[in-house]
Short mmCIF file of C-alpha atoms in Angstrom, two decimals:
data_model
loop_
_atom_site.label_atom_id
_atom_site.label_comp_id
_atom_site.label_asym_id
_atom_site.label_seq_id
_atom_site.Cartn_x
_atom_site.Cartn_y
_atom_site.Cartn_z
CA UNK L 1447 60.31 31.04 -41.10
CA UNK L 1448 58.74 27.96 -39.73
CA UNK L 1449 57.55 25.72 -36.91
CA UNK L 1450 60.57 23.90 -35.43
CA UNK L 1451 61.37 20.37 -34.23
CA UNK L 1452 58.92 20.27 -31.33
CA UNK L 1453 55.18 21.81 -30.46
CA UNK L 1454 56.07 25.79 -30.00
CA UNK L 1455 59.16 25.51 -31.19
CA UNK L 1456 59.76 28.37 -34.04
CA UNK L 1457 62.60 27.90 -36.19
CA UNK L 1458 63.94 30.25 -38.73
CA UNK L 1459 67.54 29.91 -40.83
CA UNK L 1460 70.05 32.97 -41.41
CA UNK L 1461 73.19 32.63 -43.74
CA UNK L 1462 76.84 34.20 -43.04
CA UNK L 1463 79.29 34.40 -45.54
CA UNK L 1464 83.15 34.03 -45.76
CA UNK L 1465 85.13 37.42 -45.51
CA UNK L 1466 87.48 38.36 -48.39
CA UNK L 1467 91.27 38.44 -46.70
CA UNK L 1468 91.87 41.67 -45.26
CA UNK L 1469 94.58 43.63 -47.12
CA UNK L 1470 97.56 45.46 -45.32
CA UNK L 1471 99.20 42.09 -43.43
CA UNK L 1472 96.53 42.31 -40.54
CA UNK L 1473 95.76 39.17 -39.28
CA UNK L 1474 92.32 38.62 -38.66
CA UNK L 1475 91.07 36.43 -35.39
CA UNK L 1476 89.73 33.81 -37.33
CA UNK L 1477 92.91 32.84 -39.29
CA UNK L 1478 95.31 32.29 -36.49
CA UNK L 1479 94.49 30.23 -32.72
CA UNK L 1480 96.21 33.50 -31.01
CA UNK L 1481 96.38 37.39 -31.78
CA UNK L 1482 99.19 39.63 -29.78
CA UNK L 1483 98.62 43.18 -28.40
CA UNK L 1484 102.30 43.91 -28.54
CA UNK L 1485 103.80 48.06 -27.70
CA UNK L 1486 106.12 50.27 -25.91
CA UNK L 1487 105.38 52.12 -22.11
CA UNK L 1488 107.61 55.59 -22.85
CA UNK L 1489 107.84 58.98 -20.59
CA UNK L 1490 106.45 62.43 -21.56
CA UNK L 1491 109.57 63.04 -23.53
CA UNK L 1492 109.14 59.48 -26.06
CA UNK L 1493 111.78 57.31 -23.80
CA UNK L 1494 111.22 53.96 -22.98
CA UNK L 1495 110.17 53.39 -19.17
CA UNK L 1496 111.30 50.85 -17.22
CA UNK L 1497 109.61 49.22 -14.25
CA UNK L 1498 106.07 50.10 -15.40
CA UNK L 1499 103.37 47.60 -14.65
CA UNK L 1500 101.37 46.92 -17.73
CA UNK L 1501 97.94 44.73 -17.31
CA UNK L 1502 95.81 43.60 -20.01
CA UNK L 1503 91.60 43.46 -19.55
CA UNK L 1504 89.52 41.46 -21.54
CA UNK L 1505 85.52 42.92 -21.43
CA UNK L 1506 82.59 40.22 -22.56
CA UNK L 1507 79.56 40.99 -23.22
CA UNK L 1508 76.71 39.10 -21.91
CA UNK L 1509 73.50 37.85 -23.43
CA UNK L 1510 71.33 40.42 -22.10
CA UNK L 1511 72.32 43.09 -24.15
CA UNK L 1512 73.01 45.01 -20.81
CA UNK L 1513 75.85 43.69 -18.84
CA UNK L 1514 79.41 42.53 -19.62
CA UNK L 1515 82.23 40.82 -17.88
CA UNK L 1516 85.76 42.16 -17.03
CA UNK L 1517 88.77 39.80 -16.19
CA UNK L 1518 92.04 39.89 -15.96
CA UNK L 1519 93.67 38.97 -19.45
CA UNK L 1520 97.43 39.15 -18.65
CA UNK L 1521 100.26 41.02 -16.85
CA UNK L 1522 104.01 41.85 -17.18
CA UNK L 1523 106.68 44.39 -15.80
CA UNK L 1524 108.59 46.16 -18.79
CA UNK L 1525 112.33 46.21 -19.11
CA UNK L 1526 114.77 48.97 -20.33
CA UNK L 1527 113.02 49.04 -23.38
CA UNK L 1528 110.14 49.81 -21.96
CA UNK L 1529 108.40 46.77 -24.06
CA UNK L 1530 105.28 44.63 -23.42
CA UNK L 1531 103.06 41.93 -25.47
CA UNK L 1532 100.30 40.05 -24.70
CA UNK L 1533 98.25 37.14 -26.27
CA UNK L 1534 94.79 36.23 -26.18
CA UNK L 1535 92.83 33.28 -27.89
CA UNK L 1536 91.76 34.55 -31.51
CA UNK L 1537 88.01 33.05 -31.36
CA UNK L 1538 85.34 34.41 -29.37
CA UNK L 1539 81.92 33.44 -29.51
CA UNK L 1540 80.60 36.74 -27.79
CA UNK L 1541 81.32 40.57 -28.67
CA UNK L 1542 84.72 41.60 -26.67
CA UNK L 1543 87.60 44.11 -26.33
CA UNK L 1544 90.73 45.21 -24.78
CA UNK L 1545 92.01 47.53 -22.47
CA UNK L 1546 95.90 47.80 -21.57
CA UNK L 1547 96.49 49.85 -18.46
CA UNK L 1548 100.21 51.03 -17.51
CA UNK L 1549 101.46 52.52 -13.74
CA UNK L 1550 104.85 53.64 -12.68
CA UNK L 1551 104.60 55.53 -9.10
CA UNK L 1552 104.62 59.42 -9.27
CA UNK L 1553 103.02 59.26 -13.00
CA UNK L 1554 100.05 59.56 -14.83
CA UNK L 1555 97.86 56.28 -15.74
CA UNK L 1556 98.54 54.64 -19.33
CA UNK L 1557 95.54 53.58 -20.91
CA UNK L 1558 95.16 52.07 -24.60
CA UNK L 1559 92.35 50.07 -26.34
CA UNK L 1560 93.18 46.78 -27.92
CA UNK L 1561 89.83 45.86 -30.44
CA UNK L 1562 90.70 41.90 -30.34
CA UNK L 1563 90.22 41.51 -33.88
CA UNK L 1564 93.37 40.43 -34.48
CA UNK L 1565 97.25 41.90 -33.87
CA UNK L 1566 97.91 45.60 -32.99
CA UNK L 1567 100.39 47.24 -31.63
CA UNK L 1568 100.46 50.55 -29.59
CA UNK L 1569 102.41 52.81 -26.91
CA UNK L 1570 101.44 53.91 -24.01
CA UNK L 1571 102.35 57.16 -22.30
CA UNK L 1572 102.59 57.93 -18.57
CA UNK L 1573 102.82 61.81 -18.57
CA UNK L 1574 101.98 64.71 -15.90
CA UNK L 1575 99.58 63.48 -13.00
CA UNK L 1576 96.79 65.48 -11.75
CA UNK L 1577 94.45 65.08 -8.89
CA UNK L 1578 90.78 64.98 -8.69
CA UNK L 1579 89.22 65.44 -5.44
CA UNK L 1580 85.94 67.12 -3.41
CA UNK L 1581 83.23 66.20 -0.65
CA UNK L 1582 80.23 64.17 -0.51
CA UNK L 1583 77.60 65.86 1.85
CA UNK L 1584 73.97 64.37 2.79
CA UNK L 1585 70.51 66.51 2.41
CA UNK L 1586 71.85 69.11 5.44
CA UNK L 1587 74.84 69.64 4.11
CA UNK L 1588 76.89 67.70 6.67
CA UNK L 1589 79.97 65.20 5.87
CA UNK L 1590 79.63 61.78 4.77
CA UNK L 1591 82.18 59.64 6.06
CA UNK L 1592 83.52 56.32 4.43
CA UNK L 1593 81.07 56.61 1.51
CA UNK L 1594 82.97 54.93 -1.26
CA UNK L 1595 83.88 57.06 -4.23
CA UNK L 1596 84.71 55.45 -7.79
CA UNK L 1597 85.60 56.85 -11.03
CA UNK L 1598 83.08 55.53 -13.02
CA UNK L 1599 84.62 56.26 -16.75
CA UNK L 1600 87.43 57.98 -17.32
CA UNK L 1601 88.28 59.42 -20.46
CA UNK L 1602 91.50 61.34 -21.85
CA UNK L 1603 92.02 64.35 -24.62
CA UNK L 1604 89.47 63.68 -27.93
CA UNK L 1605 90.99 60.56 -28.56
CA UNK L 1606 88.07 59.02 -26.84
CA UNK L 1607 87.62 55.37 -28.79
CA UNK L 1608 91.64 54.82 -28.10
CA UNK L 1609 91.95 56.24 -24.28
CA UNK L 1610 89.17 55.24 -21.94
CA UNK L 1611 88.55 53.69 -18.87
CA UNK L 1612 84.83 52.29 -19.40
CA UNK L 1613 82.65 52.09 -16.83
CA UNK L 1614 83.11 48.44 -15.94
CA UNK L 1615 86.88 48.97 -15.38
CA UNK L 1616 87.24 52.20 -13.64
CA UNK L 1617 85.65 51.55 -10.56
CA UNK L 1618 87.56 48.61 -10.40
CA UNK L 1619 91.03 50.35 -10.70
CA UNK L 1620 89.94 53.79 -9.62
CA UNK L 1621 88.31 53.51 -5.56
CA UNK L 1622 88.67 55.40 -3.02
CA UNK L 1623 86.84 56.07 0.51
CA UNK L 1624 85.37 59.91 2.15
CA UNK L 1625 87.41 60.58 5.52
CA UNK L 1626 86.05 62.10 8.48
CA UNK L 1627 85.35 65.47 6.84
CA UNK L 1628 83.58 63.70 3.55
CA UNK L 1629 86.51 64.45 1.43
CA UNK L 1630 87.81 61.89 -1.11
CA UNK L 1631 91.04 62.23 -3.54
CA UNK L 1632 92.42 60.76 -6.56
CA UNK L 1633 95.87 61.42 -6.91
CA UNK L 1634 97.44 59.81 -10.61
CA UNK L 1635 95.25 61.20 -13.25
CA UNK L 1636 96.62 62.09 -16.42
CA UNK L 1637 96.65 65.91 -17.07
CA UNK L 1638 94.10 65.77 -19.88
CA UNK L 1639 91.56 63.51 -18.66
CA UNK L 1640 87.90 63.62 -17.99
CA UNK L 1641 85.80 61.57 -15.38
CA UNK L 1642 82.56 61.08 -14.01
CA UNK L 1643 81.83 59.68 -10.43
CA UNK L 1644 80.08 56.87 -8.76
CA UNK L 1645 79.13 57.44 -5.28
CA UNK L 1646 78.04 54.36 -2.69
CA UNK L 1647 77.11 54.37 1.21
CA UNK L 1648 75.00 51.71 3.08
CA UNK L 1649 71.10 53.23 3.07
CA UNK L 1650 72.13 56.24 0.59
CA UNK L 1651 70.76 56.41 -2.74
CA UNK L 1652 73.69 55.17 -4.99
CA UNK L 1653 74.69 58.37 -7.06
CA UNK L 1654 76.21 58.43 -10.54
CA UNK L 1655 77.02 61.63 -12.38
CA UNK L 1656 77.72 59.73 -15.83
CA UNK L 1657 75.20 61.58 -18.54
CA UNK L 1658 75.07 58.94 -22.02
CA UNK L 1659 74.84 61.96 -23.92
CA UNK L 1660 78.23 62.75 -22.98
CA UNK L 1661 80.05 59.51 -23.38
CA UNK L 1662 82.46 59.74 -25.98
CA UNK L 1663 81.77 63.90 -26.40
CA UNK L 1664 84.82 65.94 -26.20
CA UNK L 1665 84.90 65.90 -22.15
CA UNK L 1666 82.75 64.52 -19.09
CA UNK L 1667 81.53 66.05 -16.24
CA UNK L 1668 84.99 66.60 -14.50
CA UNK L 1669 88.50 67.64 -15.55
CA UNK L 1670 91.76 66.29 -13.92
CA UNK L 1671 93.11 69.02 -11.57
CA UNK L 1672 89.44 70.02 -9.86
CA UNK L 1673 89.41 69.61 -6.38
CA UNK L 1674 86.51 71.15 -5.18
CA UNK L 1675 84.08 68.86 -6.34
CA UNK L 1676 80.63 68.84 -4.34
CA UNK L 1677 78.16 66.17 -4.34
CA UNK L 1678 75.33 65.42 -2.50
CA UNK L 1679 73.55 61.88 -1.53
CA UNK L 1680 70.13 61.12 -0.42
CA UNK L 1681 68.36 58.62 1.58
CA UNK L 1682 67.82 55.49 -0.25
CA UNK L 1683 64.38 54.30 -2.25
CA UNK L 1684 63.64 51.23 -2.31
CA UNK L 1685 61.80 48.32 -4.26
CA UNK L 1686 60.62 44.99 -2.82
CA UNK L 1687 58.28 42.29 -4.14
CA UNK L 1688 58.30 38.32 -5.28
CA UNK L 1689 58.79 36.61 -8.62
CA UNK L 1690 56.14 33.83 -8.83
CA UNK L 1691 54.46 31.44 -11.91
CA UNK L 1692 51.77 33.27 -13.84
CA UNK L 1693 49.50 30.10 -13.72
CA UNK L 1694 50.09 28.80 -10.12
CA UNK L 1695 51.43 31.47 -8.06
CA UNK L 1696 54.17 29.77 -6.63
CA UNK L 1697 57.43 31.68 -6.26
CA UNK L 1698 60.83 30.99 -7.74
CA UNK L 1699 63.96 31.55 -6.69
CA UNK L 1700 67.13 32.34 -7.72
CA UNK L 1701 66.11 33.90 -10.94
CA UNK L 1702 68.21 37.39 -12.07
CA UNK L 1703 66.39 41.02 -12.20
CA UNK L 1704 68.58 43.70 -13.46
CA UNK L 1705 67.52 47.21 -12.68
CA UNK L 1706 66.77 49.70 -15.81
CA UNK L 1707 66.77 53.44 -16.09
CA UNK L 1708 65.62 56.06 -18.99
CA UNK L 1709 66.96 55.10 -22.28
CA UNK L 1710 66.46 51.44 -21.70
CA UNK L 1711 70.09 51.52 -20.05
CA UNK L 1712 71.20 49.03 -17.19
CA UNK L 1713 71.03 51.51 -13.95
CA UNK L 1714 74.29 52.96 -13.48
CA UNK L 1715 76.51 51.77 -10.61
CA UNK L 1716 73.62 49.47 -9.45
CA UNK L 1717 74.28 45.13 -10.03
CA UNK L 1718 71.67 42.38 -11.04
CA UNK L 1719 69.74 40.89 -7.92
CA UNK L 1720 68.40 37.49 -7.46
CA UNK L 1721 65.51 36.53 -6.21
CA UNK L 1722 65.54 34.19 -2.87
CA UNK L 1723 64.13 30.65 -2.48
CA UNK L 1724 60.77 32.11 -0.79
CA UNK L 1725 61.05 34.54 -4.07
CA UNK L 1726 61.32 37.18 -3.06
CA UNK L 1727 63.97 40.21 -4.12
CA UNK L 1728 64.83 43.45 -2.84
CA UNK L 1729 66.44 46.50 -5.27
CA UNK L 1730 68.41 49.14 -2.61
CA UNK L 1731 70.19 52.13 -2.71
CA UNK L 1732 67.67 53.43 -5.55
CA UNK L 1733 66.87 57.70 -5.78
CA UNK L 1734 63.99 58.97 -6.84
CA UNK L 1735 62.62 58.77 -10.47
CA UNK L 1736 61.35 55.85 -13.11
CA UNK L 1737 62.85 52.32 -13.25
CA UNK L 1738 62.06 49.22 -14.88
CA UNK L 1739 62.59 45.73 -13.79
CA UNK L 1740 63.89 43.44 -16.15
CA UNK L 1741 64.35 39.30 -16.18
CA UNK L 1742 67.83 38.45 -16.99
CA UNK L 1743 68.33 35.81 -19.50
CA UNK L 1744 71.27 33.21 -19.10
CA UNK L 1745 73.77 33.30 -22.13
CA UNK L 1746 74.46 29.27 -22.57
CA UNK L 1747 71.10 27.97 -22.30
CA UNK L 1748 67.04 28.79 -23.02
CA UNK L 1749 66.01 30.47 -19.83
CA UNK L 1750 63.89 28.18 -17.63
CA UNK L 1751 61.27 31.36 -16.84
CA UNK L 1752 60.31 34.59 -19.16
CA UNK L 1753 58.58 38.02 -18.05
CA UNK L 1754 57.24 40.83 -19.64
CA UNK L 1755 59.22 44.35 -18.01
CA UNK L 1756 57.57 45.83 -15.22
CA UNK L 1757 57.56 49.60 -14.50
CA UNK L 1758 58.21 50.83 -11.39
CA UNK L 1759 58.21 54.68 -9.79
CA UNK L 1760 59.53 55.96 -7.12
CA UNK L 1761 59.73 59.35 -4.69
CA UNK L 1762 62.68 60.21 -2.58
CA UNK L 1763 62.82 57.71 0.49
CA UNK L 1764 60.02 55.67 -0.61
CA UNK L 1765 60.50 51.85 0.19
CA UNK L 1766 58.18 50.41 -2.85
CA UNK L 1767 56.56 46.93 -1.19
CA UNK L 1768 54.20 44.35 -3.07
CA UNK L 1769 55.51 44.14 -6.25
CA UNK L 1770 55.00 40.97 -8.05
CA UNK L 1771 56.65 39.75 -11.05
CA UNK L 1772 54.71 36.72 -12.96
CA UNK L 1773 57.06 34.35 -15.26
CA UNK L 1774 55.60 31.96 -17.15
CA UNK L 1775 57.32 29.29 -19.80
CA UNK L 1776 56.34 31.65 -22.85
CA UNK L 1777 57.82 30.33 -26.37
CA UNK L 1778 61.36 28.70 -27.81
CA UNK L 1779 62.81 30.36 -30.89
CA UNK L 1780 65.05 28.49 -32.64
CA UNK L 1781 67.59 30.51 -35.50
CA UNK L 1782 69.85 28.19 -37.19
CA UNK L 1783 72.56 29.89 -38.47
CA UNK L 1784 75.14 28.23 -42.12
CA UNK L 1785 77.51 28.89 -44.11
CA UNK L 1786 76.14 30.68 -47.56
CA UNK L 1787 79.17 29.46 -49.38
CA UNK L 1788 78.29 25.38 -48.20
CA UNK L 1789 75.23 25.47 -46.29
CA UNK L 1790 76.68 24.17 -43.18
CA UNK L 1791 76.11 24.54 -40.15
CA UNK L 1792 78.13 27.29 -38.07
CA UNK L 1793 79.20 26.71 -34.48
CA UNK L 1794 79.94 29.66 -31.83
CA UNK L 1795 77.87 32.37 -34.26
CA UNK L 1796 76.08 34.81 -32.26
CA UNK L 1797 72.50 36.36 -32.69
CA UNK L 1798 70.01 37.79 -30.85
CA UNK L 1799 66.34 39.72 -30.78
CA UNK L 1800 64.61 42.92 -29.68
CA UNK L 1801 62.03 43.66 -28.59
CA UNK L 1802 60.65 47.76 -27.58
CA UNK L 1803 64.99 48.05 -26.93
CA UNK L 1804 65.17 45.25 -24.94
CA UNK L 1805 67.67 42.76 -26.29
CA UNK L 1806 68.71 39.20 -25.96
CA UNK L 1807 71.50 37.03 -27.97
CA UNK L 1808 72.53 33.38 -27.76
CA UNK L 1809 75.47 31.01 -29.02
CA UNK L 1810 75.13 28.85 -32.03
CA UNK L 1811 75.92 24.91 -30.81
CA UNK L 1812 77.21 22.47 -33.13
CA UNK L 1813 74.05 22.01 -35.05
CA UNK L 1814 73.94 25.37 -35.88
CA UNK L 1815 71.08 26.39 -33.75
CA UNK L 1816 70.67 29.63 -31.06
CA UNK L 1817 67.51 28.69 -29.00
CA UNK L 1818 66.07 31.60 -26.86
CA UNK L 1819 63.12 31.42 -24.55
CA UNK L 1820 61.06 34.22 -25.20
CA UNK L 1821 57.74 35.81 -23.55
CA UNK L 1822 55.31 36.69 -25.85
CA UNK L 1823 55.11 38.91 -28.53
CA UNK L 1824 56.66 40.37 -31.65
CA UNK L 1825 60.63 40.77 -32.21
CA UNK L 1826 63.22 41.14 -34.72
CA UNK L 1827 65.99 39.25 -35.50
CA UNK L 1828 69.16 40.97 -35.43
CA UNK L 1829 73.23 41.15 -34.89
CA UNK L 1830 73.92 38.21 -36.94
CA UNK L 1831 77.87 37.21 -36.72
CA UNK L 1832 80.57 35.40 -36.14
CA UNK L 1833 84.93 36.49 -36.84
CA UNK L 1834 85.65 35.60 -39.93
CA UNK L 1835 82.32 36.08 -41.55
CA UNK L 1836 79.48 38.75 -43.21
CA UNK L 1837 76.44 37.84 -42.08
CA UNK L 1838 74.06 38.07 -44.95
CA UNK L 1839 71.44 37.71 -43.21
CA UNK L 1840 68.15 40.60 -43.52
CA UNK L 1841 66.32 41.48 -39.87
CA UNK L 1842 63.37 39.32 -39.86
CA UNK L 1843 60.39 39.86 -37.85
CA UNK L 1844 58.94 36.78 -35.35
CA UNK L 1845 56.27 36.48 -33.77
CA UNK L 1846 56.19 34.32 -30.19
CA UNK L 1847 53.41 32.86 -28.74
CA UNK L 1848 52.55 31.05 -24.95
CA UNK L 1849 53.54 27.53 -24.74
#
């Protein structure tokens, strides 16, 4: 470890190594420009369906450790043989996976995981459908109408890793609104699968009834078939303040806050916010309990501004005002990540740092080099990869000071 090219600049240098070829015919993503997700949609008796709609989802995860992106990957309609394939390009510079969702009216959902690797094949199943249904009801008791109910993961049987909905998909395909009389319904579930709920209305506290402890157990909090369900949703909290530089005081805008909750998770069913021009931000639709607020760092640059977390707590109803979040430039860490075999630089690796469970990652460039803005203090190195390689690389501890 050592002081980089430039005043406060820390650099320190990681190796990766070449993967052996993987045995078994599997083609790995970093020996082809393309990998396939290629399978079959078949009924509850093993025939092929026909006239099933089959869509492929590609989920990225971002730099902060916290968030990810979902988009569309690809879509088709299978034939008599009930067939499907898909391709994706085999390099990615950031963690991602697949999900391949089936439909064919008056059937259960088909839902398979594709690990993006490299080429796999699998079937999909569209069995028995079951509904899931039940009321959302405010503090009295009473109906709330056109609150907008999501399944927020959905999971089926104890095949958990290879038949889930995560929770950045579900909502997505899974949304549905309370009528008059509070009560929503989901109609196509398969038989054996489990859910959890996300629950939205304008000055409500958002309410999510995911537990982590749960999440990948051998069921969550409902069961496909209940219809009785009962949930109730409070009056919103609320947190207010302004971002603004430590040594001046002026505010800046349009920088990112993501909301946190225990267990140094991103706050269920709740998106980043970003602060206006005048600085200041606003965090809604928040219940009761402890939160922190948390500076979100881009993923193809050094952020321009760093903070240190800031706790907030909250009652039930309570609209938190005068918050103030200082950023400052804090410190550049530079990792430059080669080859162990050549000692070469390696483009599109990933790595990041952590910090008290906070964590943020960057992109090698062409040079080799992940630079991070970080505020100060002590973190360690981590999560060193890219396809085709081991990273041989040790954690290493840093140390980041101001300016």
């Amino acid at each position: 470890m050592k002081r980089g090219r430039g005043v406060g600049v820390l650099l320190v240098s990681v190796l990766l190594g070449v993967l052996p070829a993987v045995p078994g015919g599997r083609v790995e993503a970093a020996q082809g420009k393309q990998i396939t997700c290629t399978g079959r949609v078949l009924d509850a008796a093993g025939q092929p369906l026909a006239a099933a709609k089959v869509r492929v989802y590609q989920d990225t995860y971002a730099s902060d450790g916290y968030s990810s992106e979902v988009t569309a990957a690809g879509e088709a309609t299978t034939g008599a043989d009930g067939a499907f394939s898909f391709a994706v390009p085999a390099e990615s510079a950031t963690y991602r996976y697949g999900t391949v969702v089936a439909e064919k009216k008056g059937l259960a959902l088909g839902v398979g995981s594709w690990d993006m690797r490299g080429d796999q094949t699998l079937d999909l199943t569209l069995g028995e459908a079951k509904p899931l249904a039940g009321v959302i009801v405010d503090e009295q008791e009473q109906p709330i109408p056109e609150a907008t109910v999501s399944i927020y993961v959905l999971q089926r049987g104890d095949a958990f890793q290879q038949r889930a909905l995560s929770m950045r998909l579900a909502p997505r395909l899974l949304t549905t609104h309370t009528d008059a009389a509070g009560r929503f319904h989901f109609p196509n579930l398969p038989a054996d699968a489990g859910a959890d709920l996300l629950v939205r209305t304008p000055g409500r506290a958002t309410i999510c009834t995911y537990a982590p402890s749960m999440y990948g157990g051998p069921s969550l909090r409902y069961r496909a078939g209940q219809t009785e369900i009962r949930l109730t949703q409070p009056v919103e909290a609320k947190i207010e303040g302004v971002i603004a530089q430590k040594q001046t005081g002026q505010p800046v805008g349009g920088l990112t806050l993501r909301v946190i909750s225990a267990g140094n998770r991103s706050l269920d069913g709740h998106d980043a916010i970003e602060s206006k021009a005048d600085g200041t931000f606003a965090v809604p639709a928040l219940a009761a309990g402890q939160y922190t607020l948390l500076l979100v760092m881009p993923g193809d640059r050094p952020a321009d501004w760093v903070a240190a977390p800031v706790p907030v707590e909250l009652k039930a109803g309570e609209v938190g005002t005068g918050l103030k979040i200082e950023v400052s430039q804090g410190g550049i860490l530079e990792i430059a990540v080669t080859d162990a075999a050549g000692n070469q630089p390696v483009e599109k690796a990933s790595a990041g740092v952590s910090q008290s469970g906070q964590y943020i990652s960057g992109t090698s460039d062409a040079e080799g080099i992940i630079r991070l803005r970080l505020a100060p203090g002590t973190y360690q190195i981590q999560n060193v990869q890219k396809q085709g390689y081991n990273s041989t690389a040790q954690p290493q501890t840093v140390t980041i000071e101001e300016g």
